[in-house]
Coordinates of C-alpha atoms and ligand atoms in Angstrom, one line a residue:
M1 CA 29.3 -31.6 -183.2
A2 CA 28.2 -32.5 -186.8
T3 CA 29.4 -35.8 -188.3
D4 CA 31.8 -35.3 -191.3
F5 CA 30.9 -36.4 -194.8
P6 CA 34.4 -37.2 -196.1
L7 CA 34.7 -36.7 -199.9
T8 CA 35.8 -39.3 -202.4
R9 CA 36.0 -37.4 -205.7
T10 CA 34.6 -39.0 -208.8
T11 CA 37.2 -39.9 -211.4
R12 CA 34.7 -39.2 -214.1
P13 CA 33.2 -35.7 -213.6
L14 CA 31.2 -34.3 -216.5
P15 CA 33.8 -32.4 -218.6
A16 CA 33.8 -28.7 -218.0
P17 CA 32.6 -27.7 -221.5
E18 CA 29.6 -30.1 -221.2
R19 CA 28.8 -28.7 -217.7
A20 CA 29.0 -25.2 -219.2
R21 CA 26.5 -26.3 -221.8
V22 CA 24.1 -27.7 -219.1
L23 CA 24.4 -24.5 -217.1
E24 CA 23.5 -22.4 -220.2
S25 CA 19.9 -23.7 -219.9
P26 CA 19.5 -26.0 -216.9
G27 CA 15.8 -26.4 -216.8
F28 CA 14.6 -28.0 -213.6
G29 CA 15.2 -31.5 -212.3
R30 CA 16.8 -32.8 -215.5
H31 CA 20.5 -32.5 -214.8
F32 CA 22.5 -33.6 -211.8
T33 CA 25.9 -32.8 -210.3
D34 CA 28.9 -35.2 -210.2
H35 CA 28.5 -36.3 -206.5
M36 CA 26.0 -37.4 -203.9
A37 CA 26.0 -37.5 -200.1
T38 CA 24.9 -40.6 -198.3
A39 CA 24.6 -42.1 -194.8
T40 CA 22.9 -45.3 -193.6
W41 CA 20.9 -46.0 -190.5
T42 CA 20.4 -49.5 -189.0
D43 CA 18.3 -50.3 -186.0
G44 CA 20.7 -50.8 -183.1
H45 CA 23.6 -49.1 -184.7
G46 CA 22.2 -45.7 -185.6
W47 CA 23.7 -43.5 -188.4
H48 CA 27.0 -44.6 -190.0
G49 CA 28.9 -44.5 -193.3
H50 CA 28.5 -40.7 -193.9
R51 CA 30.2 -39.8 -197.1
V52 CA 30.2 -37.8 -200.3
G53 CA 31.1 -39.9 -203.3
P54 CA 30.4 -40.2 -207.1
L55 CA 26.7 -39.9 -208.1
E56 CA 25.7 -43.4 -208.8
P57 CA 22.5 -45.6 -208.7
F58 CA 21.4 -47.3 -205.5
S59 CA 21.3 -51.0 -205.4
L60 CA 18.0 -52.1 -203.8
H61 CA 16.5 -55.5 -203.1
P62 CA 13.1 -55.8 -204.9
S63 CA 11.5 -56.1 -201.4
A64 CA 13.0 -52.8 -200.2
A65 CA 10.3 -51.3 -198.0
V66 CA 10.1 -48.0 -199.7
L67 CA 9.1 -49.6 -203.0
H68 CA 6.0 -51.2 -201.3
Y69 CA 5.0 -49.0 -198.4
A70 CA 6.4 -45.6 -199.5
Q71 CA 8.3 -44.9 -196.2
E72 CA 10.1 -41.8 -197.7
I73 CA 10.6 -38.1 -197.1
F74 CA 12.5 -35.3 -198.8
E75 CA 13.5 -31.7 -198.7
G76 CA 14.2 -29.0 -201.3
L77 CA 16.5 -26.0 -200.9
K78 CA 18.8 -24.0 -203.1
A79 CA 22.4 -22.7 -203.1
Y80 CA 22.8 -19.2 -204.5
R81 CA 26.0 -17.7 -206.0
H82 CA 26.4 -14.1 -205.1
A83 CA 28.1 -11.5 -207.3
D84 CA 31.5 -11.9 -205.5
G85 CA 31.5 -15.6 -206.3
S86 CA 30.5 -16.8 -202.7
V87 CA 27.9 -19.5 -202.3
W88 CA 25.0 -19.4 -199.8
L89 CA 22.1 -21.5 -198.6
F90 CA 18.8 -19.8 -197.6
R91 CA 17.4 -20.8 -194.2
P92 CA 18.8 -24.4 -194.4
E93 CA 18.1 -24.8 -190.6
A94 CA 14.4 -24.6 -191.3
N95 CA 14.7 -27.4 -193.8
A96 CA 16.7 -29.5 -191.3
R97 CA 14.0 -29.0 -188.7
R98 CA 11.2 -29.9 -191.1
F99 CA 13.1 -33.0 -192.3
A100 CA 13.2 -34.1 -188.7
R101 CA 9.5 -33.5 -188.3
S102 CA 8.7 -35.3 -191.5
A103 CA 10.9 -38.2 -190.3
R104 CA 8.9 -38.5 -187.1
R105 CA 5.6 -38.5 -189.0
L106 CA 6.8 -41.3 -191.3
A107 CA 8.3 -43.3 -188.4
L108 CA 11.8 -42.9 -190.0
P109 CA 14.9 -42.3 -187.8
E110 CA 15.7 -38.6 -187.2
L111 CA 18.9 -37.4 -188.7
P112 CA 20.5 -34.8 -186.3
E113 CA 19.8 -31.4 -187.8
E114 CA 23.6 -30.6 -187.8
D115 CA 24.2 -33.7 -189.8
F116 CA 21.5 -32.7 -192.3
L117 CA 23.4 -29.4 -192.7
A118 CA 26.8 -31.1 -192.9
G119 CA 25.6 -33.4 -195.7
V120 CA 24.1 -30.6 -197.7
E121 CA 27.1 -28.4 -197.3
A122 CA 29.6 -31.2 -198.1
L123 CA 27.8 -31.9 -201.4
V124 CA 27.6 -28.2 -202.3
R125 CA 31.3 -27.8 -201.6
A126 CA 32.2 -30.9 -203.7
D127 CA 30.1 -29.7 -206.6
E128 CA 30.9 -26.0 -206.3
P129 CA 31.5 -25.6 -210.1
W130 CA 27.8 -26.6 -210.6
V131 CA 26.4 -23.6 -208.7
P132 CA 25.3 -21.3 -211.6
V133 CA 26.5 -17.8 -212.1
P134 CA 22.9 -16.4 -212.2
R135 CA 21.8 -14.6 -215.3
S136 CA 18.3 -14.3 -213.9
E137 CA 17.5 -16.6 -211.0
E138 CA 19.5 -19.8 -211.7
S139 CA 20.7 -21.6 -208.6
L140 CA 21.7 -25.1 -207.5
Y141 CA 18.7 -27.0 -206.3
V142 CA 19.6 -29.4 -203.5
R143 CA 17.4 -32.4 -202.7
P144 CA 18.0 -34.3 -199.4
F145 CA 15.9 -37.4 -198.9
M146 CA 15.5 -40.5 -196.8
F147 CA 14.0 -43.8 -197.6
A148 CA 13.4 -47.3 -196.1
S149 CA 16.0 -49.6 -197.8
E150 CA 15.4 -52.7 -195.7
A151 CA 14.6 -55.8 -197.6
F152 CA 11.5 -57.0 -195.8
L153 CA 7.8 -57.3 -196.8
G154 CA 6.0 -56.4 -193.6
V155 CA 4.3 -53.3 -192.4
R156 CA 6.4 -51.8 -189.7
P157 CA 9.1 -49.1 -189.6
A158 CA 12.1 -50.3 -191.6
A159 CA 15.2 -51.3 -189.7
E160 CA 17.5 -50.0 -192.4
V161 CA 17.2 -46.5 -193.9
V162 CA 19.3 -44.4 -196.3
F163 CA 19.8 -40.7 -196.2
S164 CA 21.1 -39.0 -199.3
V165 CA 21.5 -35.6 -200.9
I166 CA 21.7 -35.0 -204.6
A167 CA 21.7 -31.6 -206.5
G168 CA 21.2 -30.2 -209.9
P169 CA 21.3 -26.7 -211.5
A170 CA 17.9 -25.1 -211.8
G171 CA 16.4 -22.3 -213.9
P172 CA 12.9 -20.9 -213.5
Y173 CA 10.5 -23.7 -212.5
F174 CA 7.5 -22.6 -214.7
A175 CA 8.3 -21.7 -218.2
N176 CA 5.5 -19.1 -218.1
G177 CA 5.9 -18.4 -214.3
L178 CA 6.2 -14.7 -214.5
A179 CA 3.2 -14.3 -216.7
G180 CA 1.2 -16.2 -214.1
V181 CA -0.4 -19.6 -213.9
T182 CA -4.0 -20.9 -213.6
L183 CA -5.1 -23.4 -210.9
W184 CA -7.7 -26.1 -211.2
V185 CA -9.9 -26.3 -208.1
S186 CA -10.4 -30.0 -207.8
S187 CA -13.7 -31.2 -206.3
T188 CA -12.7 -34.8 -207.0
Y189 CA -9.5 -35.1 -205.0
S190 CA -8.1 -33.7 -201.8
R191 CA -4.5 -33.7 -200.7
A192 CA -4.6 -34.2 -197.0
A193 CA -7.0 -34.9 -194.1
K194 CA -6.7 -34.1 -190.4
G195 CA -4.4 -36.8 -188.9
G196 CA -2.9 -37.6 -192.3
T197 CA 0.5 -36.7 -193.7
G198 CA -0.3 -33.2 -195.2
A199 CA 2.3 -31.5 -193.1
A200 CA 5.0 -33.9 -193.8
K201 CA 7.1 -33.6 -197.0
C202 CA 6.7 -37.2 -198.2
G203 CA 6.7 -38.8 -201.6
G204 CA 3.3 -40.3 -200.9
N205 CA 1.6 -36.9 -200.9
Y206 CA 2.9 -36.3 -204.4
A207 CA 2.0 -39.8 -205.7
S208 CA -1.6 -39.3 -204.6
G209 CA -1.7 -35.8 -206.2
L210 CA -0.7 -36.9 -209.7
A211 CA -4.3 -37.9 -210.7
A212 CA -5.4 -34.4 -209.6
Q213 CA -2.6 -32.9 -211.7
L214 CA -3.8 -34.8 -214.7
E215 CA -7.3 -33.5 -214.1
A216 CA -5.9 -29.9 -214.0
R217 CA -4.1 -30.5 -217.3
E218 CA -7.3 -31.8 -218.9
H219 CA -8.9 -28.5 -218.0
G220 CA -6.1 -26.4 -219.3
C221 CA -4.7 -25.5 -215.9
D222 CA -1.1 -25.5 -214.8
Q223 CA -1.6 -26.8 -211.2
V224 CA -4.1 -27.9 -208.7
L225 CA -5.6 -26.0 -205.9
Y226 CA -6.7 -28.3 -203.1
L227 CA -9.6 -27.6 -200.8
D228 CA -9.9 -29.2 -197.3
S229 CA -10.9 -32.8 -197.3
A230 CA -13.8 -32.3 -194.9
G231 CA -15.8 -30.4 -197.6
G232 CA -15.7 -27.0 -195.9
G233 CA -14.5 -25.4 -199.1
F234 CA -11.4 -24.0 -197.4
L235 CA -8.4 -23.3 -199.5
E236 CA -5.4 -25.4 -198.6
E237 CA -2.5 -25.2 -201.1
S238 CA -1.3 -26.0 -204.5
G239 CA 0.5 -29.4 -204.9
T240 CA 4.0 -28.0 -204.4
M241 CA 3.4 -24.5 -203.2
N242 CA 1.6 -22.6 -200.5
L243 CA -1.1 -20.1 -201.4
C244 CA -1.2 -16.3 -200.6
L245 CA -3.9 -13.7 -201.3
V246 CA -3.5 -9.9 -201.3
T247 CA -6.6 -7.9 -200.3
A248 CA -7.6 -4.4 -201.3
D249 CA -7.3 -3.3 -197.7
G250 CA -3.6 -4.3 -197.5
H251 CA -3.6 -7.8 -196.0
L252 CA -1.4 -10.7 -197.0
V253 CA -3.6 -13.7 -196.3
T254 CA -2.6 -17.3 -196.2
P255 CA -4.4 -20.4 -194.9
P256 CA -3.3 -21.6 -191.4
L257 CA -1.0 -24.5 -190.8
G258 CA -2.4 -27.9 -190.0
T259 CA -2.9 -30.1 -193.0
I260 CA -0.8 -28.0 -195.3
L261 CA 3.0 -28.2 -195.7
E262 CA 4.8 -25.6 -193.6
G263 CA 6.7 -23.9 -196.4
V264 CA 9.9 -22.0 -195.7
T265 CA 9.0 -19.6 -198.5
R266 CA 5.5 -19.1 -196.9
D267 CA 7.1 -18.2 -193.6
T268 CA 9.6 -15.9 -195.4
I269 CA 6.7 -14.1 -197.2
L270 CA 4.8 -13.6 -193.9
A271 CA 8.0 -12.1 -192.4
L272 CA 8.6 -9.8 -195.4
A273 CA 5.0 -8.7 -195.8
P274 CA 5.3 -5.6 -193.5
E275 CA 8.4 -4.5 -195.4
C276 CA 6.2 -4.5 -198.5
G277 CA 3.4 -2.6 -196.9
L278 CA 1.1 -5.6 -196.1
V279 CA -0.3 -6.9 -192.9
P280 CA 0.3 -10.6 -192.6
Q281 CA -2.7 -12.7 -191.6
E282 CA -3.0 -16.5 -191.3
R283 CA -6.6 -17.4 -191.4
P284 CA -9.0 -19.8 -193.2
V285 CA -10.3 -18.7 -196.5
T286 CA -13.1 -20.4 -198.5
I287 CA -13.2 -20.8 -202.3
D288 CA -16.5 -18.8 -202.1
E289 CA -14.7 -15.9 -200.4
L290 CA -12.0 -16.0 -203.0
R291 CA -14.5 -16.1 -205.9
A292 CA -16.6 -13.3 -204.5
G293 CA -13.4 -11.3 -203.6
A294 CA -12.0 -11.7 -207.1
A295 CA -15.3 -10.5 -208.5
D296 CA -15.8 -7.5 -206.3
G297 CA -12.2 -6.5 -206.2
T298 CA -11.5 -7.1 -202.5
V299 CA -9.0 -9.8 -203.4
T300 CA -6.5 -8.1 -205.8
E301 CA -3.8 -10.6 -206.2
V302 CA -3.1 -14.3 -205.6
F303 CA 0.3 -16.0 -205.7
A304 CA 1.9 -19.3 -204.8
A305 CA 5.1 -19.6 -202.7
G306 CA 7.7 -22.4 -202.7
T307 CA 11.4 -22.9 -203.0
A308 CA 11.4 -24.2 -206.5
A309 CA 9.1 -21.5 -208.0
V310 CA 9.9 -18.8 -205.5
V311 CA 6.8 -16.6 -205.9
T312 CA 4.5 -17.4 -208.8
P313 CA 1.5 -15.2 -209.7
I314 CA -1.8 -17.0 -209.9
V315 CA -4.0 -15.2 -212.4
G316 CA -7.0 -17.4 -212.8
F317 CA -8.9 -20.3 -211.4
K318 CA -11.2 -23.0 -212.9
G319 CA -13.5 -25.4 -211.1
D320 CA -16.5 -27.6 -211.9
G321 CA -18.7 -25.2 -213.9
Y322 CA -16.9 -22.0 -213.2
A323 CA -13.9 -19.9 -214.0
F324 CA -12.6 -16.6 -212.8
T325 CA -9.6 -14.3 -213.0
V326 CA -8.0 -12.3 -210.3
G327 CA -7.6 -8.6 -210.9
D328 CA -7.0 -7.9 -214.6
G329 CA -5.6 -11.3 -215.2
E330 CA -2.0 -9.9 -215.0
P331 CA 0.5 -10.5 -212.2
G332 CA 0.0 -8.0 -209.4
K333 CA 2.4 -5.4 -208.0
H334 CA 2.7 -6.8 -204.5
T335 CA 3.4 -10.2 -206.0
A336 CA 6.2 -8.7 -208.1
A337 CA 7.6 -6.7 -205.1
L338 CA 7.6 -9.8 -202.8
R339 CA 9.2 -11.9 -205.4
S340 CA 12.0 -9.4 -206.0
R341 CA 12.5 -8.9 -202.3
V342 CA 12.9 -12.7 -201.7
L343 CA 15.3 -13.1 -204.7
D344 CA 17.3 -10.0 -203.8
I345 CA 18.0 -11.4 -200.3
Q346 CA 18.7 -14.9 -201.6
F347 CA 21.2 -13.5 -204.2
G348 CA 22.8 -11.0 -201.8
R349 CA 21.5 -7.9 -203.6
A350 CA 19.6 -6.8 -200.5
K351 CA 20.7 -6.7 -196.9
D352 CA 19.9 -9.9 -195.0
T353 CA 18.4 -8.2 -192.0
H354 CA 16.7 -11.5 -190.8
G355 CA 19.9 -13.5 -190.7
W356 CA 18.5 -16.0 -193.3
L357 CA 21.6 -16.6 -195.3
H358 CA 24.1 -19.4 -194.5
R359 CA 27.5 -19.2 -196.2
V360 CA 29.0 -22.4 -197.6
L361 CA 31.9 -21.1 -199.8
Ligands
PLP401 C1 7.8 -28.2 -200.4 C2 6.4 -27.8 -200.4 C3 5.9 -26.5 -200.3 C4 6.9 -25.3 -200.3 O1 7.7 -25.3 -199.2 P1 9.1 -24.5 -199.3 O2 9.7 -24.8 -198.0 O3 8.7 -23.1 -199.4 O4 9.8 -24.9 -200.5 C5 4.6 -26.3 -200.3 N1 3.7 -27.3 -200.4 C6 4.1 -28.6 -200.5 C7 3.1 -29.6 -200.6 C8 5.5 -28.9 -200.5 O5 5.8 -30.1 -200.7

């Protein structure tokens, strides 16, 4: 049985006309709903204080462990409004499972998966008016997270931890996402090493990637493509998205799990590939293979996959002393087909034959 997150409504919600204005053009990560879900864990007592209340700042002691030792994890998923007004989550159980795995890696207490779902659902219900009526692909982005709140300067797992869920309306993640983005192949930085935290969704992975992102910007690229840290030249992923290649002989190729983040979208794409006429294949790919394949036409398309950006075409790469485009530098047809297929299922326009949708309202 899941624990309830009883609702205390805010007395000061954003007035409806202002909310409507935000929903006109939500952007990404800029606007937040009226409520938040929280629960607290203390060593010896476990989880308690589950609630949904007004969105408000946390009060943290300056020695709170998360501020010093980055004991923190998060998730990202979306709520979609269908044409009949109903509201659905997409594979939230997968996020709940991954959240528990990330918690174990960061020595945080595990939140029971049903309580993760209960917290997410309670917040979406409380903030139902914030779920956009999609004009293209607008949705409500939901951000569950957990951090070490204990006031203590010492390196050990914290004895007090907060779980919370916030949400905000989201439009397309990249302004130029459909036209395709370019990736900077960093030879300075790597994202994860064997035995590290690459497979956990933790803030620290992002903090350590910011310098690489700046490097990408300096070279006129939108995002980073990380190679394996051991110097083998193997493609890993982009900072927030998994990488997929389409080959001329009809394969959908993606690097194997291990040091990369196990994306729900990646898994969805692997499952949908056969429906789009592609044979899914998880195998190591080197940057040299990608460069040669893009040059001789054996690699026809590249795209990135993640909840925020769905499926984003990658049209070009730059690295130290080289640059190349994929195909004709335009988004490919399989990329477009897979993108539509995922969105059609998420927005209820195509039959959910895999049982991925989870109704909230
Ligand atoms: C969240 C994330 C992804 C994408 O995962 P989804 O479950 O598809 O949203 C990919 N890479 C990294 C590093 C991530 O943090």
